[in-house]
Amino acid sequence: MVLDETVRARLTRHAGSLRGPVRAALRAKIVLAAAAGASNAAVARTLGVSVNTVRKWRGRFAAAGTEGLRDAPRPGRPRLYDSRVRVAVVASATSAPPHPESVWTHRSIAARVADTTSAVISASQVGRILADLDLKPHKVRGWLTRREDPRFWERAADICGLYLAPPPDAVVLSVDEKTAIAARSRKHPGRPAGPGRPARQEFEYVRHGTVSISAALNEHRPGHPDHMRAAGPPPLSCAVTRSGRTA
């Protein structure tokens, strides 16, 4: 088996690739070893494959060159959806959902694809296409943009220093709040579970206004410079503010 420089360079690149398919690298190594004069048994022993595998890819390379090292078409049911439909699924999943929806669902993507391509596709098939591409449009990850304040790190250092080394006889409180918590109750009591029947809960509810909770954690108490070593956890104080009842 004789290889020209172009083919040898291409096979060498495939054989040493760390990102390409493993099967492509293995086939390239088989051809390169065979071109070096090694026997089928020696190549199989070196690469840890069977002699039939070496014989197969040597024969396919001799018959069709580098194109023979590709996977042959496999038998089975033909694809129901062409690349146009798959592109429409990806385009919908990576775009903003229609108002007032906040995230895409497989059913809504299927409806969008039917409107744009006139192709009827099921929600389950949409899920398979997205799973193959590792696309998860139902998941949303948020982030917090830090303000462009040139004194941000200076102020952050002051706050951290207050926690780590507070002044003598100082009271350090860590305060946070949760506002507009809806106070609700079910309109009718639920029903317990029974044999062959899950517990049931009324869908409608009654609003009782909103509640705002403010909490302050005493991070440093006078007389305990190292509050982390003080007996017991630092005390927590809470304040609850309740608005009037709404209909």
mmCIF file of C-alpha atoms in Angstrom:
data_model
loop_
_atom_site.group_PDB
_atom_site.id
_atom_site.type_symbol
_atom_site.label_atom_id
_atom_site.label_comp_id
_atom_site.label_asym_id
_atom_site.label_seq_id
_atom_site.Cartn_x
_atom_site.Cartn_y
_atom_site.Cartn_z
ATOM 1 C CA MET A 1 0.000 0.000 0.000
ATOM 2 C CA VAL A 2 1.514 3.296 -1.164
ATOM 3 C CA LEU A 3 0.330 6.703 0.094
ATOM 4 C CA ASP A 4 1.045 10.064 -1.505
ATOM 5 C CA GLU A 5 2.050 12.987 0.714
ATOM 6 C CA THR A 6 -1.391 14.636 0.679
ATOM 7 C CA VAL A 7 -3.233 11.494 1.792
ATOM 8 C CA ARG A 8 -0.548 10.644 4.351
ATOM 9 C CA ALA A 9 -0.760 14.133 5.879
ATOM 10 C CA ARG A 10 -4.558 13.892 6.088
ATOM 11 C CA LEU A 11 -4.470 10.461 7.722
ATOM 12 C CA THR A 12 -1.779 11.574 10.170
ATOM 13 C CA ARG A 13 -3.924 14.546 11.167
ATOM 14 C CA HIS A 14 -6.952 12.296 11.765
ATOM 15 C CA ALA A 15 -4.899 9.740 13.694
ATOM 16 C CA GLY A 16 -3.520 12.359 16.095
ATOM 17 C CA SER A 17 -6.725 14.345 16.532
ATOM 18 C CA LEU A 18 -7.980 14.658 20.110
ATOM 19 C CA ARG A 19 -11.351 16.162 19.165
ATOM 20 C CA GLY A 20 -12.354 14.033 16.212
ATOM 21 C CA PRO A 21 -14.309 10.768 16.382
ATOM 22 C CA VAL A 22 -12.363 7.867 17.883
ATOM 23 C CA ARG A 23 -13.412 5.539 15.070
ATOM 24 C CA ALA A 24 -11.958 7.925 12.458
ATOM 25 C CA ALA A 25 -8.634 8.026 14.303
ATOM 26 C CA LEU A 26 -8.559 4.223 14.570
ATOM 27 C CA ARG A 27 -9.189 3.741 10.843
ATOM 28 C CA ALA A 28 -6.482 6.254 9.968
ATOM 29 C CA LYS A 29 -4.007 4.441 12.244
ATOM 30 C CA ILE A 30 -4.828 1.115 10.564
ATOM 31 C CA VAL A 31 -4.117 2.512 7.105
ATOM 32 C CA LEU A 32 -0.901 4.235 8.208
ATOM 33 C CA ALA A 33 0.374 1.070 9.880
ATOM 34 C CA ALA A 34 -0.476 -0.990 6.814
ATOM 35 C CA ALA A 35 1.304 1.515 4.572
ATOM 36 C CA ALA A 36 4.365 1.153 6.802
ATOM 37 C CA GLY A 37 4.515 -2.551 5.872
ATOM 38 C CA ALA A 38 3.018 -4.111 8.994
ATOM 39 C CA SER A 39 0.967 -7.259 8.608
ATOM 40 C CA ASN A 40 -2.717 -7.464 9.491
ATOM 41 C CA ALA A 41 -1.934 -9.498 12.604
ATOM 42 C CA ALA A 42 0.720 -7.026 13.771
ATOM 43 C CA VAL A 43 -1.593 -4.021 13.226
ATOM 44 C CA ALA A 44 -4.434 -5.780 15.076
ATOM 45 C CA ARG A 45 -2.161 -6.638 17.993
ATOM 46 C CA THR A 46 -0.768 -3.088 18.229
ATOM 47 C CA LEU A 47 -4.140 -1.312 18.068
ATOM 48 C CA GLY A 48 -6.086 -3.865 20.101
ATOM 49 C CA VAL A 49 -8.604 -4.783 17.390
ATOM 50 C CA SER A 50 -9.429 -7.934 15.499
ATOM 51 C CA VAL A 51 -7.713 -9.010 12.302
ATOM 52 C CA ASN A 52 -11.052 -8.817 10.481
ATOM 53 C CA THR A 53 -11.329 -5.137 11.453
ATOM 54 C CA VAL A 54 -7.884 -4.408 10.012
ATOM 55 C CA ARG A 55 -8.672 -6.371 6.847
ATOM 56 C CA LYS A 56 -11.990 -4.536 6.433
ATOM 57 C CA TRP A 57 -10.586 -0.999 6.566
ATOM 58 C CA ARG A 58 -7.531 -1.852 4.496
ATOM 59 C CA GLY A 59 -9.816 -3.211 1.808
ATOM 60 C CA ARG A 60 -12.172 -0.241 1.900
ATOM 61 C CA PHE A 61 -9.265 2.198 1.662
ATOM 62 C CA ALA A 62 -7.765 0.295 -1.248
ATOM 63 C CA ALA A 63 -11.132 0.397 -3.034
ATOM 64 C CA ALA A 64 -12.273 3.987 -2.378
ATOM 65 C CA GLY A 65 -9.406 5.893 -0.776
ATOM 66 C CA THR A 66 -10.151 8.160 2.165
ATOM 67 C CA GLU A 67 -13.857 8.197 1.255
ATOM 68 C CA GLY A 68 -13.916 4.484 2.005
ATOM 69 C CA LEU A 69 -13.052 5.187 5.624
ATOM 70 C CA ARG A 70 -16.395 6.925 6.172
ATOM 71 C CA ASP A 71 -19.407 5.135 7.622
ATOM 72 C CA ALA A 72 -21.561 3.523 4.971
ATOM 73 C CA PRO A 73 -25.280 4.375 4.851
ATOM 74 C CA ARG A 74 -27.145 2.269 7.381
ATOM 75 C CA PRO A 75 -30.445 0.544 6.700
ATOM 76 C CA GLY A 76 -33.553 1.622 8.554
ATOM 77 C CA ARG A 77 -36.491 3.965 8.367
ATOM 78 C CA PRO A 78 -35.663 7.178 6.474
ATOM 79 C CA ARG A 79 -35.714 10.464 8.303
ATOM 80 C CA LEU A 80 -39.177 11.969 8.558
ATOM 81 C CA TYR A 81 -37.975 15.549 8.847
ATOM 82 C CA ASP A 82 -35.382 17.184 6.635
ATOM 83 C CA SER A 83 -32.797 19.746 7.671
ATOM 84 C CA ARG A 84 -35.249 22.573 7.001
ATOM 85 C CA VAL A 85 -37.536 21.384 9.808
ATOM 86 C CA ARG A 86 -34.625 20.775 12.174
ATOM 87 C CA VAL A 87 -33.313 24.283 11.534
ATOM 88 C CA ALA A 88 -36.798 25.681 12.251
ATOM 89 C CA VAL A 89 -36.875 23.819 15.581
ATOM 90 C CA VAL A 90 -33.480 25.202 16.588
ATOM 91 C CA ALA A 91 -34.400 28.714 15.424
ATOM 92 C CA SER A 92 -37.544 28.666 17.563
ATOM 93 C CA ALA A 93 -35.790 27.260 20.643
ATOM 94 C CA THR A 94 -33.049 29.908 20.480
ATOM 95 C CA SER A 95 -35.407 32.864 20.010
ATOM 96 C CA ALA A 96 -37.643 34.717 22.445
ATOM 97 C CA PRO A 97 -40.955 32.927 23.170
ATOM 98 C CA PRO A 98 -44.184 34.633 22.114
ATOM 99 C CA HIS A 99 -45.890 36.937 24.596
ATOM 100 C CA PRO A 100 -47.033 36.236 27.293
ATOM 101 C CA GLU A 101 -45.052 32.992 27.573
ATOM 102 C CA SER A 102 -41.770 33.165 29.488
ATOM 103 C CA VAL A 103 -40.162 29.933 28.211
ATOM 104 C CA TRP A 104 -40.608 27.625 25.258
ATOM 105 C CA THR A 105 -42.265 24.227 25.578
ATOM 106 C CA HIS A 106 -42.006 21.348 23.132
ATOM 107 C CA ARG A 107 -45.643 21.813 22.222
ATOM 108 C CA SER A 108 -45.272 25.536 21.534
ATOM 109 C CA ILE A 109 -42.147 24.930 19.426
ATOM 110 C CA ALA A 110 -44.024 22.323 17.393
ATOM 111 C CA ALA A 111 -46.814 24.851 16.802
ATOM 112 C CA ARG A 112 -44.327 27.510 15.699
ATOM 113 C CA VAL A 113 -42.605 25.095 13.302
ATOM 114 C CA ALA A 114 -45.985 24.138 11.804
ATOM 115 C CA ASP A 115 -46.737 27.813 11.195
ATOM 116 C CA THR A 116 -43.377 28.643 9.630
ATOM 117 C CA THR A 117 -42.655 25.489 7.583
ATOM 118 C CA SER A 118 -46.124 23.917 7.172
ATOM 119 C CA ALA A 119 -44.583 20.699 8.534
ATOM 120 C CA VAL A 120 -46.552 18.795 11.162
ATOM 121 C CA ILE A 121 -44.166 17.683 13.909
ATOM 122 C CA SER A 122 -44.988 16.203 17.292
ATOM 123 C CA ALA A 123 -43.861 17.618 20.606
ATOM 124 C CA SER A 124 -41.961 14.394 21.362
ATOM 125 C CA GLN A 125 -40.015 14.684 18.099
ATOM 126 C CA VAL A 126 -39.133 18.265 18.995
ATOM 127 C CA GLY A 127 -37.781 16.942 22.282
ATOM 128 C CA ARG A 128 -35.620 14.379 20.480
ATOM 129 C CA ILE A 129 -34.139 17.002 18.148
ATOM 130 C CA LEU A 130 -33.356 19.330 21.043
ATOM 131 C CA ALA A 131 -31.870 16.493 23.101
ATOM 132 C CA ASP A 132 -29.522 15.562 20.249
ATOM 133 C CA LEU A 133 -28.256 19.155 20.184
ATOM 134 C CA ASP A 134 -28.231 19.548 24.000
ATOM 135 C CA LEU A 135 -30.643 22.493 23.771
ATOM 136 C CA LYS A 136 -32.812 23.135 26.847
ATOM 137 C CA PRO A 137 -35.075 26.122 26.147
ATOM 138 C CA HIS A 138 -37.115 25.454 29.299
ATOM 139 C CA LYS A 139 -34.130 26.255 31.519
ATOM 140 C CA VAL A 140 -33.263 29.862 32.289
ATOM 141 C CA ARG A 141 -30.177 31.025 34.166
ATOM 142 C CA GLY A 142 -30.046 34.560 35.494
ATOM 143 C CA TRP A 143 -27.131 36.831 36.166
ATOM 144 C CA LEU A 144 -26.514 40.058 38.049
ATOM 145 C CA THR A 145 -24.815 42.909 36.240
ATOM 146 C CA ARG A 146 -22.510 44.808 38.559
ATOM 147 C CA ARG A 147 -22.813 48.568 38.381
ATOM 148 C CA GLU A 148 -19.985 50.409 36.702
ATOM 149 C CA ASP A 149 -18.817 52.004 39.924
ATOM 150 C CA PRO A 150 -15.086 52.808 40.068
ATOM 151 C CA ARG A 151 -15.257 52.587 43.878
ATOM 152 C CA PHE A 152 -16.959 49.185 43.949
ATOM 153 C CA TRP A 153 -13.951 47.203 45.162
ATOM 154 C CA GLU A 154 -13.070 49.891 47.709
ATOM 155 C CA ARG A 155 -16.567 49.793 49.166
ATOM 156 C CA ALA A 156 -16.623 45.990 49.111
ATOM 157 C CA ALA A 157 -13.330 45.940 51.039
ATOM 158 C CA ASP A 158 -14.825 48.291 53.659
ATOM 159 C CA ILE A 159 -17.861 46.027 54.143
ATOM 160 C CA CYS A 160 -15.748 42.847 54.377
ATOM 161 C CA GLY A 161 -13.412 44.571 56.813
ATOM 162 C CA LEU A 162 -16.357 45.519 59.007
ATOM 163 C CA TYR A 163 -17.333 41.834 59.250
ATOM 164 C CA LEU A 164 -13.803 40.561 59.796
ATOM 165 C CA ALA A 165 -12.517 43.217 62.200
ATOM 166 C CA PRO A 166 -15.351 45.363 63.614
ATOM 167 C CA PRO A 167 -14.539 48.360 65.842
ATOM 168 C CA PRO A 168 -14.639 47.820 69.638
ATOM 169 C CA ASP A 169 -18.123 47.807 71.204
ATOM 170 C CA ALA A 170 -19.715 47.919 67.733
ATOM 171 C CA VAL A 171 -22.943 46.184 66.785
ATOM 172 C CA VAL A 172 -22.800 44.717 63.262
ATOM 173 C CA LEU A 173 -26.133 43.715 61.743
ATOM 174 C CA SER A 174 -26.686 41.953 58.437
ATOM 175 C CA VAL A 175 -30.119 43.072 57.220
ATOM 176 C CA ASP A 176 -32.188 41.705 54.358
ATOM 177 C CA GLU A 177 -35.839 41.761 53.396
ATOM 178 C CA LYS A 178 -38.353 39.854 51.341
ATOM 179 C CA THR A 179 -41.200 42.029 50.137
ATOM 180 C CA ALA A 180 -44.643 41.427 48.681
ATOM 181 C CA ILE A 181 -45.067 37.813 49.792
ATOM 182 C CA ALA A 182 -48.602 36.813 48.828
ATOM 183 C CA ALA A 183 -50.661 35.556 51.783
ATOM 184 C CA ARG A 184 -53.153 33.072 50.339
ATOM 185 C CA SER A 185 -55.383 30.256 51.468
ATOM 186 C CA ARG A 186 -57.375 27.674 49.527
ATOM 187 C CA LYS A 187 -60.996 28.512 48.881
ATOM 188 C CA HIS A 188 -62.093 25.009 49.918
ATOM 189 C CA PRO A 189 -60.272 22.451 52.075
ATOM 190 C CA GLY A 190 -58.386 19.666 50.311
ATOM 191 C CA ARG A 191 -59.366 16.032 50.267
ATOM 192 C CA PRO A 192 -57.050 13.301 51.536
ATOM 193 C CA ALA A 193 -55.739 10.491 49.389
ATOM 194 C CA GLY A 194 -57.637 7.241 49.099
ATOM 195 C CA PRO A 195 -57.034 3.786 47.639
ATOM 196 C CA GLY A 196 -56.142 4.298 43.983
ATOM 197 C CA ARG A 197 -56.662 8.066 44.236
ATOM 198 C CA PRO A 198 -54.126 10.813 45.023
ATOM 199 C CA ALA A 199 -54.806 13.680 47.393
ATOM 200 C CA ARG A 200 -56.886 16.447 45.849
ATOM 201 C CA GLN A 201 -56.461 20.186 46.270
ATOM 202 C CA GLU A 202 -58.747 23.031 45.282
ATOM 203 C CA PHE A 203 -57.397 25.143 42.446
ATOM 204 C CA GLU A 204 -58.903 28.487 43.525
ATOM 205 C CA TYR A 205 -57.526 30.444 46.453
ATOM 206 C CA VAL A 206 -58.363 33.559 48.476
ATOM 207 C CA ARG A 207 -55.934 36.468 48.751
ATOM 208 C CA HIS A 208 -55.228 37.936 52.173
ATOM 209 C CA GLY A 209 -52.949 40.739 51.095
ATOM 210 C CA THR A 210 -49.173 40.673 51.114
ATOM 211 C CA VAL A 211 -46.505 40.279 53.781
ATOM 212 C CA SER A 212 -43.043 41.836 53.913
ATOM 213 C CA ILE A 213 -40.414 40.203 56.113
ATOM 214 C CA SER A 214 -37.247 41.973 57.257
ATOM 215 C CA ALA A 215 -34.540 40.012 59.066
ATOM 216 C CA ALA A 216 -31.419 41.240 60.854
ATOM 217 C CA LEU A 217 -28.624 38.871 61.873
ATOM 218 C CA ASN A 218 -26.431 40.097 64.709
ATOM 219 C CA GLU A 219 -23.006 39.356 63.250
ATOM 220 C CA HIS A 220 -21.001 40.833 66.110
ATOM 221 C CA ARG A 221 -21.942 41.273 69.755
ATOM 222 C CA PRO A 222 -19.994 43.510 72.164
ATOM 223 C CA GLY A 223 -17.882 41.397 74.482
ATOM 224 C CA HIS A 224 -17.296 38.747 71.792
ATOM 225 C CA PRO A 225 -14.645 40.061 69.361
ATOM 226 C CA ASP A 226 -14.684 36.773 67.541
ATOM 227 C CA HIS A 227 -18.418 36.163 67.213
ATOM 228 C CA MET A 228 -17.855 32.860 65.443
ATOM 229 C CA ARG A 229 -16.509 31.460 68.742
ATOM 230 C CA ALA A 230 -19.251 32.898 70.925
ATOM 231 C CA ALA A 231 -21.538 30.451 72.694
ATOM 232 C CA GLY A 232 -24.523 29.719 70.463
ATOM 233 C CA PRO A 233 -25.415 31.197 67.089
ATOM 234 C CA PRO A 234 -25.828 34.962 66.663
ATOM 235 C CA PRO A 235 -29.397 36.092 67.390
ATOM 236 C CA LEU A 236 -31.803 36.658 64.517
ATOM 237 C CA SER A 237 -34.444 39.393 64.686
ATOM 238 C CA CYS A 238 -37.444 39.499 62.336
ATOM 239 C CA ALA A 239 -40.029 42.151 61.594
ATOM 240 C CA VAL A 240 -43.223 41.373 59.682
ATOM 241 C CA THR A 241 -45.255 44.050 57.933
ATOM 242 C CA ARG A 242 -48.656 43.079 56.602
ATOM 243 C CA SER A 243 -50.712 45.035 54.136
ATOM 244 C CA GLY A 244 -54.469 45.146 54.031
ATOM 245 C CA ARG A 245 -56.593 42.393 52.589
ATOM 246 C CA THR A 246 -57.297 42.535 48.874
ATOM 247 C CA ALA A 247 -60.079 40.989 46.927
#
